[in-house]
Coordinates of C-alpha atoms in Angstrom, one line a residue:
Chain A
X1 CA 20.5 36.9 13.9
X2 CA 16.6 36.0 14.2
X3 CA 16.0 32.7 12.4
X4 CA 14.0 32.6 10.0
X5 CA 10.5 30.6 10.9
X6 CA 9.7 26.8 10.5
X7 CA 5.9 26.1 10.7
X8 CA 3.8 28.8 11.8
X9 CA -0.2 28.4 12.6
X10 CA -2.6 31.4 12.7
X11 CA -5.9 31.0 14.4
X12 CA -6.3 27.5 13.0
X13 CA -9.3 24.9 12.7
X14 CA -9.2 21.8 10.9
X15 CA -11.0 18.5 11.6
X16 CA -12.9 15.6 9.6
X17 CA -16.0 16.4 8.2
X18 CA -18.6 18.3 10.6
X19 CA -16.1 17.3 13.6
X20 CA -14.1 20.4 14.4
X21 CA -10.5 18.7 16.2
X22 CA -8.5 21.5 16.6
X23 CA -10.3 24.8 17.5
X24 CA -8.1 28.4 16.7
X25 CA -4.4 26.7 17.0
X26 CA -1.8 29.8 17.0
X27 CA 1.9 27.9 16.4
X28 CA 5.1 29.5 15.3
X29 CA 8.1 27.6 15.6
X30 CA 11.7 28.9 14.2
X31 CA 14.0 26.9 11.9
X32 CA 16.1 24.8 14.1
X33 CA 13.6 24.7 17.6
X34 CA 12.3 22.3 19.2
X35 CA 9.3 22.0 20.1
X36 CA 7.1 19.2 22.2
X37 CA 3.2 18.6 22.0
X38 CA 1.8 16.5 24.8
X39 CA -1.6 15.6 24.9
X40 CA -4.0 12.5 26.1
X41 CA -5.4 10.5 23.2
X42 CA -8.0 12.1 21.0
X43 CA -6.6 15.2 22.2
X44 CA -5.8 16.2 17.9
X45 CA -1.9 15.5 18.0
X46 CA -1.8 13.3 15.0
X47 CA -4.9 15.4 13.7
X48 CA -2.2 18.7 14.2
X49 CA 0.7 16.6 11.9
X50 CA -1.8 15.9 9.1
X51 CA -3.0 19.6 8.5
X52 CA 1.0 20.5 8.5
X53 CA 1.7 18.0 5.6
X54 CA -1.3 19.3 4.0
X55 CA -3.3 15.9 4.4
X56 CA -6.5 17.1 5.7
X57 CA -7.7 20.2 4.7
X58 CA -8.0 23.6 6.9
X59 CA -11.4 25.2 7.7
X60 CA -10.1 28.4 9.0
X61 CA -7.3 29.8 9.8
X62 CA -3.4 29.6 8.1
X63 CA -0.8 26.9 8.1
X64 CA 2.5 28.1 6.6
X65 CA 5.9 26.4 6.2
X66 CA 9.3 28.1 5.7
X67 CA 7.6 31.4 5.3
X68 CA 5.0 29.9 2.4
X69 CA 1.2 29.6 3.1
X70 CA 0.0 26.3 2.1
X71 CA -3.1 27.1 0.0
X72 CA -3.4 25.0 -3.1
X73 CA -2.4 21.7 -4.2
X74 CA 0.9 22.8 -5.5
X75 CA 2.0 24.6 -2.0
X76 CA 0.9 21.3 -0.2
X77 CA 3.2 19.0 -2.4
X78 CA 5.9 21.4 -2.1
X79 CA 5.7 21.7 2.1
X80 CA 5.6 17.9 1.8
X81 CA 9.3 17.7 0.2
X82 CA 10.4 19.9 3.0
X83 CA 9.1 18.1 5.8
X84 CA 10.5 14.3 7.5
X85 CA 7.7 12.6 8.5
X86 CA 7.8 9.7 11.4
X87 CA 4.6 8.2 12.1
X88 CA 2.9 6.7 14.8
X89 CA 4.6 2.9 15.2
X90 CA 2.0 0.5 13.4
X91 CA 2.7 -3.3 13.5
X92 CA 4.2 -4.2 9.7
X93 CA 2.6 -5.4 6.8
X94 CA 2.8 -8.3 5.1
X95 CA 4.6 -6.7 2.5
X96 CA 8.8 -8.3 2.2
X97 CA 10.8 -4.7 1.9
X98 CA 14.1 -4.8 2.9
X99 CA 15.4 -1.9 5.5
X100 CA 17.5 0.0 2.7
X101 CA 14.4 -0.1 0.1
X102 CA 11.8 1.1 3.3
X103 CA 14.5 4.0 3.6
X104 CA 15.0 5.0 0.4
X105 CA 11.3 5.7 0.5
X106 CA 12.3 8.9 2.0
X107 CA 13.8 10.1 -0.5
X108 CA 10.7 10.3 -2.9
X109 CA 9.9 13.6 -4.3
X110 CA 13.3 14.7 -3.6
X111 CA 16.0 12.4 -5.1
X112 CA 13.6 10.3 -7.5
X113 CA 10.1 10.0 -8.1
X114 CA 7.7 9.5 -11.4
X115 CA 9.7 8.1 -14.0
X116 CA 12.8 9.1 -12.3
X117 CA 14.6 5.7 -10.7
X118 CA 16.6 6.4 -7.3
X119 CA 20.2 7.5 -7.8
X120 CA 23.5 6.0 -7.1
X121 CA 23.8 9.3 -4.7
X122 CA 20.2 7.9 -3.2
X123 CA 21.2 4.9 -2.8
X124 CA 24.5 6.0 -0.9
X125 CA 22.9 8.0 1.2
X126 CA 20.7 5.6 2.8
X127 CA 23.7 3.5 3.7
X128 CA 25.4 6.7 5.2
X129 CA 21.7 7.5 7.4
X130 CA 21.6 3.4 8.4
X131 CA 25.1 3.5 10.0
X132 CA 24.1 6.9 11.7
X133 CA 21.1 5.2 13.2
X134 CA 22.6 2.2 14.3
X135 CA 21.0 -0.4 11.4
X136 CA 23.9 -0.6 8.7
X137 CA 23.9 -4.5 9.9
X138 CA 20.4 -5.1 9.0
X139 CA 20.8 -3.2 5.1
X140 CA 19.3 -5.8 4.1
X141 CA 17.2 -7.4 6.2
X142 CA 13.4 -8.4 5.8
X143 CA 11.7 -5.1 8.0
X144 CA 9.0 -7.7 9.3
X145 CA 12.2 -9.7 11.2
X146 CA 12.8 -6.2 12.7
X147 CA 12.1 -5.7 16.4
X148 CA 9.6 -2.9 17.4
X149 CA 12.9 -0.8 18.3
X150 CA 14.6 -1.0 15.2
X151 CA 11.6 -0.7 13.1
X152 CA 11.3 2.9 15.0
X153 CA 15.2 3.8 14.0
X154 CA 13.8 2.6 10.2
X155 CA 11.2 5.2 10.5
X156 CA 13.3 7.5 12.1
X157 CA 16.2 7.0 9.1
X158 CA 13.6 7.2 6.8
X159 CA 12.5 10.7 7.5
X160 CA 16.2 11.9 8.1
X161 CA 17.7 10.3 4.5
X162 CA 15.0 12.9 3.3
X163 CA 17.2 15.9 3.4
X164 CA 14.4 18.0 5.0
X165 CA 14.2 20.8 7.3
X166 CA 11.2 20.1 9.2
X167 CA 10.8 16.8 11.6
X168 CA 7.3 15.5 12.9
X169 CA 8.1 12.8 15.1
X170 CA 4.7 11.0 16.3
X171 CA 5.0 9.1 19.4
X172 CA 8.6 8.0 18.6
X173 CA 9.7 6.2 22.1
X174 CA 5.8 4.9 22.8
X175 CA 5.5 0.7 22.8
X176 CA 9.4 0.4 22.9
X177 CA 11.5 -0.7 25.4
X178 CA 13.6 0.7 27.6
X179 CA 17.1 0.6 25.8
X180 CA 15.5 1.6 22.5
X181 CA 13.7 4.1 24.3
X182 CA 17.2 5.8 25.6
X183 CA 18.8 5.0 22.1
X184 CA 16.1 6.9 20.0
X185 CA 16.1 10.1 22.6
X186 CA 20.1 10.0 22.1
X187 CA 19.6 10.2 18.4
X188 CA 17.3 13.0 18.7
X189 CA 18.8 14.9 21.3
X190 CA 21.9 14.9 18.6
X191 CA 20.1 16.1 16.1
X192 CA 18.6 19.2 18.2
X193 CA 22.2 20.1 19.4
X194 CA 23.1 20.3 15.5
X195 CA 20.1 22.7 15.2
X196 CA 19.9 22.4 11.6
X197 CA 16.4 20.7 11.8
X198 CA 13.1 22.3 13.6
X199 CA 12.1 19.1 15.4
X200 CA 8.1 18.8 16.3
X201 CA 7.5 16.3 18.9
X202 CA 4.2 14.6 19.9
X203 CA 4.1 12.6 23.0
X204 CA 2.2 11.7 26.0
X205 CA 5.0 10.9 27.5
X206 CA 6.3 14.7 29.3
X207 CA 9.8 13.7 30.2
X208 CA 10.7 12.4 26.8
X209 CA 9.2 15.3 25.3
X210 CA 11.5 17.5 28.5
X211 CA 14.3 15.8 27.0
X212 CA 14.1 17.3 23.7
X213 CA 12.5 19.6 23.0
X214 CA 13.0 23.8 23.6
X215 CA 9.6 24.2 24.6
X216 CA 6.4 22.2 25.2
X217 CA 2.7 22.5 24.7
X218 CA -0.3 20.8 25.8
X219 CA -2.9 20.2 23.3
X220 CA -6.4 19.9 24.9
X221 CA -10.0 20.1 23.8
X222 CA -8.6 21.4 20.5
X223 CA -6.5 24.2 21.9
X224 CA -2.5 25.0 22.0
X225 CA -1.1 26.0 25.5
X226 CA 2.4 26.6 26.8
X227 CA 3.2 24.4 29.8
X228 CA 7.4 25.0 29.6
X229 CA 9.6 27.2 28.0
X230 CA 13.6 26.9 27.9
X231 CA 14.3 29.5 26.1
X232 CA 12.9 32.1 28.5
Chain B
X1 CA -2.9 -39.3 -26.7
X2 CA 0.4 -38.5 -24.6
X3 CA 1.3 -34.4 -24.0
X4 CA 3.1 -34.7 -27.4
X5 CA 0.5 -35.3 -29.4
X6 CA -2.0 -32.8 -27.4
X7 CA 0.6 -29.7 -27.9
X8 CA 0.3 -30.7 -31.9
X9 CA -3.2 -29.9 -31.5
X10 CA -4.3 -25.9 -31.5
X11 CA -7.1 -25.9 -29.0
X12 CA -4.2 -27.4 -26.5
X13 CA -1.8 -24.8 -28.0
X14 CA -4.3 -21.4 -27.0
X15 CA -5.0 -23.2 -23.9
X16 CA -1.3 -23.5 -23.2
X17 CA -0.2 -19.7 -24.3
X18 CA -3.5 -18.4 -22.3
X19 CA -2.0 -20.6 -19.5
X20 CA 1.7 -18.8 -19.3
X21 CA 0.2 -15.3 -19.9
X22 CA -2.0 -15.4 -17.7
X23 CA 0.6 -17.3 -14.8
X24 CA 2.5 -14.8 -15.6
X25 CA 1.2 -11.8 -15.5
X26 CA -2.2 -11.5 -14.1
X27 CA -0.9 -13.5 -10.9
X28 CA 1.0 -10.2 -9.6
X29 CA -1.8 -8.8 -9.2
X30 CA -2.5 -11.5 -6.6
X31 CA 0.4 -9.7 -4.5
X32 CA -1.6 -6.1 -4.3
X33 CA -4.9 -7.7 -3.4
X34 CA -3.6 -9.8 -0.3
X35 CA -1.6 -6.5 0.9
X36 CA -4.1 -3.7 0.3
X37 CA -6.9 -5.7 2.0
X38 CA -9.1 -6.3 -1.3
X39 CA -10.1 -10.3 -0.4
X40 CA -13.8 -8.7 0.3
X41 CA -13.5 -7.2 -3.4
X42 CA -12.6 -10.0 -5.0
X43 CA -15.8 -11.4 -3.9
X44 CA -18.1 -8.2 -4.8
X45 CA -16.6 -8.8 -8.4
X46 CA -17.7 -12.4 -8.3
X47 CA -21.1 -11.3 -7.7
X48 CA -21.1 -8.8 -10.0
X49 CA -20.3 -11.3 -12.6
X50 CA -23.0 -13.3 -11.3
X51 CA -25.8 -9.8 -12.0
X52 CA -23.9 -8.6 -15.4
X53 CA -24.7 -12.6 -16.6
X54 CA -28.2 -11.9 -15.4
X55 CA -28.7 -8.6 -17.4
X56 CA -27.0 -9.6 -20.2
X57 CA -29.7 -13.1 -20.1
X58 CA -32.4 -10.4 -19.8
X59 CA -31.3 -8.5 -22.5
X60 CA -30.8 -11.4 -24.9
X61 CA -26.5 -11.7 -25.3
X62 CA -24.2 -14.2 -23.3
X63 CA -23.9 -13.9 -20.0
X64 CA -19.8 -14.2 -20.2
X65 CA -20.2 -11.1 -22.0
X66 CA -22.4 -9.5 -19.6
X67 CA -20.2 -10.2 -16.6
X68 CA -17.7 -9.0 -18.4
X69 CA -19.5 -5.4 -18.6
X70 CA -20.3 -5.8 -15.3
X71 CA -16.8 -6.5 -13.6
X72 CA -15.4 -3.6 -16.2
X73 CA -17.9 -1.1 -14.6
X74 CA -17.3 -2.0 -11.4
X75 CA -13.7 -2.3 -11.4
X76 CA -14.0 1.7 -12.4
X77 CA -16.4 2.2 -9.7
X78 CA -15.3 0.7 -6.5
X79 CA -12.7 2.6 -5.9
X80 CA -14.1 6.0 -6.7
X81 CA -17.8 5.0 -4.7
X82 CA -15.2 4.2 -1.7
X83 CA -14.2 7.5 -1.9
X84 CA -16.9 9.5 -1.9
X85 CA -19.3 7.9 0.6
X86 CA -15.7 7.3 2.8
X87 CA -15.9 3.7 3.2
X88 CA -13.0 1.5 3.3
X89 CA -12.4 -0.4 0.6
X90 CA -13.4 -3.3 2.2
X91 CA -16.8 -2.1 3.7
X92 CA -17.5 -0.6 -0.1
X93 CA -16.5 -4.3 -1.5
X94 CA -19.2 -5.7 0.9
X95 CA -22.0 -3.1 -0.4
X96 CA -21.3 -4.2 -4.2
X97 CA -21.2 -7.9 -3.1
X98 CA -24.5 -8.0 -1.6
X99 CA -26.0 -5.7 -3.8
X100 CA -25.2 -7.2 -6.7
X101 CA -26.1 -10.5 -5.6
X102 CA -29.8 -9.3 -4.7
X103 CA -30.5 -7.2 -7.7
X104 CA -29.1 -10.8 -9.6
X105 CA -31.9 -12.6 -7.7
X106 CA -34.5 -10.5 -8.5
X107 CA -33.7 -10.2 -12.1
X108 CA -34.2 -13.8 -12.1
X109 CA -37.0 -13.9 -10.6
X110 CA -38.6 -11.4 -12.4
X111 CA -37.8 -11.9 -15.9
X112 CA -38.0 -15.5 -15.5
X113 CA -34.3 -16.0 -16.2
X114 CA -32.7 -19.5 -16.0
X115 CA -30.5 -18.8 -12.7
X116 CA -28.5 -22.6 -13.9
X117 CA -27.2 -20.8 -17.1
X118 CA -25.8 -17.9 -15.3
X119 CA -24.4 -20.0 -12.6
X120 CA -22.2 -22.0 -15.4
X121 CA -19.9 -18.9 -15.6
X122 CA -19.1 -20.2 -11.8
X123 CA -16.8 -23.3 -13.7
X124 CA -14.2 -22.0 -16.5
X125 CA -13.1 -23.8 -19.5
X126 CA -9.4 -23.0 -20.5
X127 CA -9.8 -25.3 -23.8
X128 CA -12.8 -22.7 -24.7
X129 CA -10.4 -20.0 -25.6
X130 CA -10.4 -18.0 -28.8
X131 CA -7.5 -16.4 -30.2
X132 CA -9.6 -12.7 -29.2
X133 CA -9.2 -14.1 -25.9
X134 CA -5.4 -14.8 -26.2
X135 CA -5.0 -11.4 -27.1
X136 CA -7.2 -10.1 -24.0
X137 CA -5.0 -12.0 -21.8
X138 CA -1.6 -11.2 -23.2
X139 CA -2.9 -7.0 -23.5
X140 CA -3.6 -7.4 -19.7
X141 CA -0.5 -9.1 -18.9
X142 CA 1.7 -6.8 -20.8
X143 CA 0.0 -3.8 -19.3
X144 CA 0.1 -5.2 -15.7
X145 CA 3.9 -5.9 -16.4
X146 CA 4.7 -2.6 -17.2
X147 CA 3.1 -0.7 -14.8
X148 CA 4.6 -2.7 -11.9
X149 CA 7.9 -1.9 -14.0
X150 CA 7.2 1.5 -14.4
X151 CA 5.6 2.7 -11.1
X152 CA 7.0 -0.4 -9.0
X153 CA 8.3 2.6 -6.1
X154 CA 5.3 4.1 -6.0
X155 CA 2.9 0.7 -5.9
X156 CA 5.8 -0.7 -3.2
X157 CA 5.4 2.4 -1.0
X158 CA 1.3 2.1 -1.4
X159 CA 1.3 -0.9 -0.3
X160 CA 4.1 -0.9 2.4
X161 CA 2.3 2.0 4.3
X162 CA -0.5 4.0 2.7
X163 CA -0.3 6.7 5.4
X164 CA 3.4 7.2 5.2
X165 CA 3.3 7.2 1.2
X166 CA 0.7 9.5 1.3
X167 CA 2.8 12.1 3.9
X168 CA 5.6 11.7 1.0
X169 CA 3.8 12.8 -1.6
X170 CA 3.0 9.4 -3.5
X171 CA -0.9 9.8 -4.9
X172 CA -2.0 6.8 -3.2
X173 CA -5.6 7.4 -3.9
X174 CA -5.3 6.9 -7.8
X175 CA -2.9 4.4 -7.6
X176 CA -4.9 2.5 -5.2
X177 CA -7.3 3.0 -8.0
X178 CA -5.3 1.9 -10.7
X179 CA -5.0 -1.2 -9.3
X180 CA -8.3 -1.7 -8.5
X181 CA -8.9 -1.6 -12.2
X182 CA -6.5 -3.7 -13.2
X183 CA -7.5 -6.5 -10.5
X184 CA -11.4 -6.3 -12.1
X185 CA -9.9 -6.9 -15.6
X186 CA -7.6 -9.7 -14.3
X187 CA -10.6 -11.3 -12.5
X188 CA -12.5 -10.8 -15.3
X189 CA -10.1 -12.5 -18.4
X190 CA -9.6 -15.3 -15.8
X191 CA -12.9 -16.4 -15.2
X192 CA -12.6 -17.7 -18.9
X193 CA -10.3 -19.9 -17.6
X194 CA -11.1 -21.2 -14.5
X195 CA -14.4 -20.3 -13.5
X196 CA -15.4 -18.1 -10.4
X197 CA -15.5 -20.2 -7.9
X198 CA -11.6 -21.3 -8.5
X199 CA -10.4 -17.8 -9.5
X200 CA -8.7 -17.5 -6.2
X201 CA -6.4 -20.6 -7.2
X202 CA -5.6 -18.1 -10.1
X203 CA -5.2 -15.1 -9.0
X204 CA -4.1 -15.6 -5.1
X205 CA -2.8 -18.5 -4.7
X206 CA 0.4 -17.6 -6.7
X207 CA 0.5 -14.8 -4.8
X208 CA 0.6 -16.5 -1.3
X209 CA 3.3 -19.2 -2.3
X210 CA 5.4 -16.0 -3.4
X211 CA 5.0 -13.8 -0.3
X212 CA 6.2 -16.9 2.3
X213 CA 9.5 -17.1 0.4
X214 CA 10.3 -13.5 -0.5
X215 CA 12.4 -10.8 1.0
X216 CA 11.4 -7.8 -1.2
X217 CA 8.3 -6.9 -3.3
X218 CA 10.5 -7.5 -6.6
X219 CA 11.3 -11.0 -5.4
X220 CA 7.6 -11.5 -4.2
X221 CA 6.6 -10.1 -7.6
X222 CA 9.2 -12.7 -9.4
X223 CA 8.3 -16.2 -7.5
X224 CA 4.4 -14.8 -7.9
X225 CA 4.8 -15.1 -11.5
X226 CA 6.9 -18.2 -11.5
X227 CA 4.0 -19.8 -9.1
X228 CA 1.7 -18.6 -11.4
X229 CA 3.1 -20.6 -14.5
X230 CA 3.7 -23.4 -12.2
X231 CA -0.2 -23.7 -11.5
X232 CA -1.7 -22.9 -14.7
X233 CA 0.5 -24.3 -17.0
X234 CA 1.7 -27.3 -14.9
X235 CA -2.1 -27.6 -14.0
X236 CA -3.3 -27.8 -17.3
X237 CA -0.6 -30.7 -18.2
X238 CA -1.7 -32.5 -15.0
X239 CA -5.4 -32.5 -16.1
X240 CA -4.6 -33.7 -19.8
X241 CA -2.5 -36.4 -18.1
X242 CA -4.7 -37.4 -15.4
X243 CA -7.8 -37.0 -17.5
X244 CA -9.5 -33.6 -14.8
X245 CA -11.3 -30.9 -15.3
X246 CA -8.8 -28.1 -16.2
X247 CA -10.0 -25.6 -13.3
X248 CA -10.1 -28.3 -10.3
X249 CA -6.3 -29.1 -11.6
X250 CA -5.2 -25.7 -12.1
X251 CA -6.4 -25.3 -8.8
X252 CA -4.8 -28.3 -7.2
X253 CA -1.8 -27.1 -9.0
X254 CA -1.5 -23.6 -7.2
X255 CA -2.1 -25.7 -4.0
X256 CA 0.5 -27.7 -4.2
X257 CA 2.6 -24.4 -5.3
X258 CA 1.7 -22.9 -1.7
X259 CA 2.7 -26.1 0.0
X260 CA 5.9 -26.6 -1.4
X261 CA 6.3 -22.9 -0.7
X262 CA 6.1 -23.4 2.7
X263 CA 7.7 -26.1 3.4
X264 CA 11.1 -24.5 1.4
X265 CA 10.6 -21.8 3.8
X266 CA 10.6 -23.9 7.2
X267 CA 13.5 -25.5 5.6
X268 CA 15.2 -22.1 5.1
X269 CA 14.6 -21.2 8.7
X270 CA 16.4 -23.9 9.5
X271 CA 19.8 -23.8 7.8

């Protein structure tokens, strides 16, 4: 049966202000791929995850998710609830959140939101994602005692505890070490053998991205090219 | 007189209930502006204090109620003027600090202003309060309580990471905003008390002690407020005692809070 698709790009340009990043970006990717982006730095990677969740806003061109076109505010929101989002490790705040409250943030929008408080069923599912990453030790530890690694499996938790069907996944093994590094692609690689999730992967890195993801592209000077394809 | 007898008296007894309202609520606010980078804001409000004391000289009412204007008007702009010429909140702060201060200078000079009168809003007097200011204060507080009760997901995920909130959905933009306000109005009421110059003993101070011994914003939130009574409250006692000015002790006070503070958490780290 052809699956239905996940994210799909037509002819695409988006950038910030006057400065044009990506320039006619075609993209379809099926519910349950996955797919790798490579690219050096400033090549429009993170620039490509922001015009998916609807975050910066698209000059020409189409970006539609699960079939829907994201046009108005309303579409944007609702692509948002359907997509996990892992961003690009940043050193933490000084902010004191524990690791169960930073990922029962992912479920915002979906299990609880304005003047709706999490549910027990929210709350139980971020103990079932920490033990599936690794972290049910560290519930409730402070995430600014967390090392870079298990920040990352945070993140990672995060986006899963969401219940969505999309992943973006930002750099996820860059600035970690080694062990974390194997650890995080194991998780991943999991979760694209279950093929219930279309993962997106950005990385500079091209044999993390080899090792999980269906296909890869390299995104230069604003344009999308095939470089490998395992499902030929 | 012993703290008795100054309790018996009401001028003590405003002072005392403007004291605890305003420990306890406006302090919290204290937490937001130390984690969304507003320190530089804090600053442009001073200023702007300093010109809406300068126009309202010029214009012939008090300068408290001039700066009060002024921090109201910018507490609704700063944000939004961020915004639209896209400069960090920060950067933005900067523009209305120097501004402000210039356009104060020239107002002096030019209507031939006495720059010493305005300047006095730069020391607080927390025995000067009226029962309208009472009720200023303990409006603010109450308002400032609820919406940290009421959107306390939403303000904890703006402030954890405004990128990531954004990517979920949260309207970080207004509620950046929001806050923005609610820190002007804060900074406002408290320069009643305490003056400009020690607003930060007020306002921050509480804050800091809070955030070296808490694990979670709703702790952080807690121990700010508790730091908060502890320096205004237990600062005004100390200054009727000791025979001080009521800012400098308040001040002293919230000191002393962030010392302690981090001295319990070395001892902490130890056990």
């Amino acid at each position: 049966m052809a699956r239905e698709l996940g994210i799909e790009l037509h002819n695409l340009v988006a950038g910030y202000n006057h400065n044009q990043v990506l320039k006619g970006i075609d993209l379809k990717v099926k519910q349950g791929e996955a797919v790798g982006i490579a690219g050096l730095n400033g090549a429009g990677k993170t620039t490509l995850f922001k015009v998916m969740l609807g975050l910066i806003p698209v000059t020409e061109g189409r970006v539609s998710v699960l079939g829907r076109d994201l046009r108005t505010g309303i579409d944007r929101a609702w692509a948002r609830r359907e997509i996990g989002y892992v961003p690009q490790q940043t050193t933490p705040g000084k902010l004191p959140v524990s690791v169960h409250d930073a990922v029962l943030m992912g479920k915002w929008g979906k299990g609880y939101g304005f003047f709706r408080k999490p549910q027990h069923s929210d709350h139980e599912a971020v103990g079932a994602t920490l033990k599936r990453v690794g972290l049910a030790d560290l519930e409730w530890q402070d995430c600014r005692k967390l090392s870079g690694g298990e920040q990352q499996k945070v993140s990672l938790a995060r986006a899963l505890v969401r219940d969505a069907v999309i992943l973006l996944l930002d750099e996820p093994t860059t600035y970690l070490d080694r062990n974390f590094q194997i650890e995080i692609l194991e998780l991943l690689k999991e979760i694209r053998n279950e093929g219930q999730l279309t993962l997106i992967t950005i990385s500079h890195d091209p044999a993390h991205l080899k090792a999980i993801s269906d296909r890869i592209y390299q995104l230069d000077q604003g344009s999308l090219q095939v470089v490998n394809d395992e499902s030929d | 007189m012993n703290l008795i007898d100054f309790l018996m008296v009401p001028l003590f007894q405003k002072a005392f209930l403007g004291a605890f309202l305003s420990g306890v609520g406006l302090s919290l606010l204290g937490v937001v502006i130390l984690n969304l980078n507003l320190t530089t804001i804090r600053f442009a409000l001073m200023h702007i204090a300093l010109l809406g004391a300068a126009v309202g000289m010029v214009l012939g009412f008090s300068p408290l109620a001039g700066a009060m204007v002024g921090i109201v008007l910018a507490s609704f702009l700063l944000g939004p003027v961020g915004d639209y010429l896209k400069m960090d909140t920060g950067v933005s702060g900067t523009l209305f600090m120097t501004g402000s201060l210039g356009l104060a200078f020239i107002l002096f000079y030019k209507a031939g202003v006495p720059a010493m009168d305005a300047f006095a809003l730069f020391t607080g007097n927390v025995l000067a309060l009226q029962s309208s200011d009472l009720w200023a204060i303990g409006g603010l507080a109450a308002i400032i309580i609820s919406v940290f009760i009421i959107f306390y997901r939403e303000i904890q995920m703006t402030l954890y990471n405004p990128e990531l909130a954004e990517a979920l959905g949260v309207p970080v933009r207004k509620i950046r905003n929001g806050l923005l306000l609610l820190t002007g109005l804060a900074i406002g009421i408290n320069i009643r008390m305490v003056g400009a110059l020690l607003i930060d003993a007020a306002v921050l101070l509480p804050a800091v002690a809070a955030l070296t011994v808490s694990r979670s914003l709703k702790a952080a939130l807690f121990w700010s407020a508790f730091f908060g009574i502890f320096s205004q409250v237990g600062g005004l006692i100390a200054s009727m005692i000791l025979d001080l000015p009521s800012g400098a002790s308040i001040t002293m006070t919230a000191v002393l809070g962030v010392c302690l503070a981090g001295i319990f958490n070395r001892i902490l780290k130890r056990v």
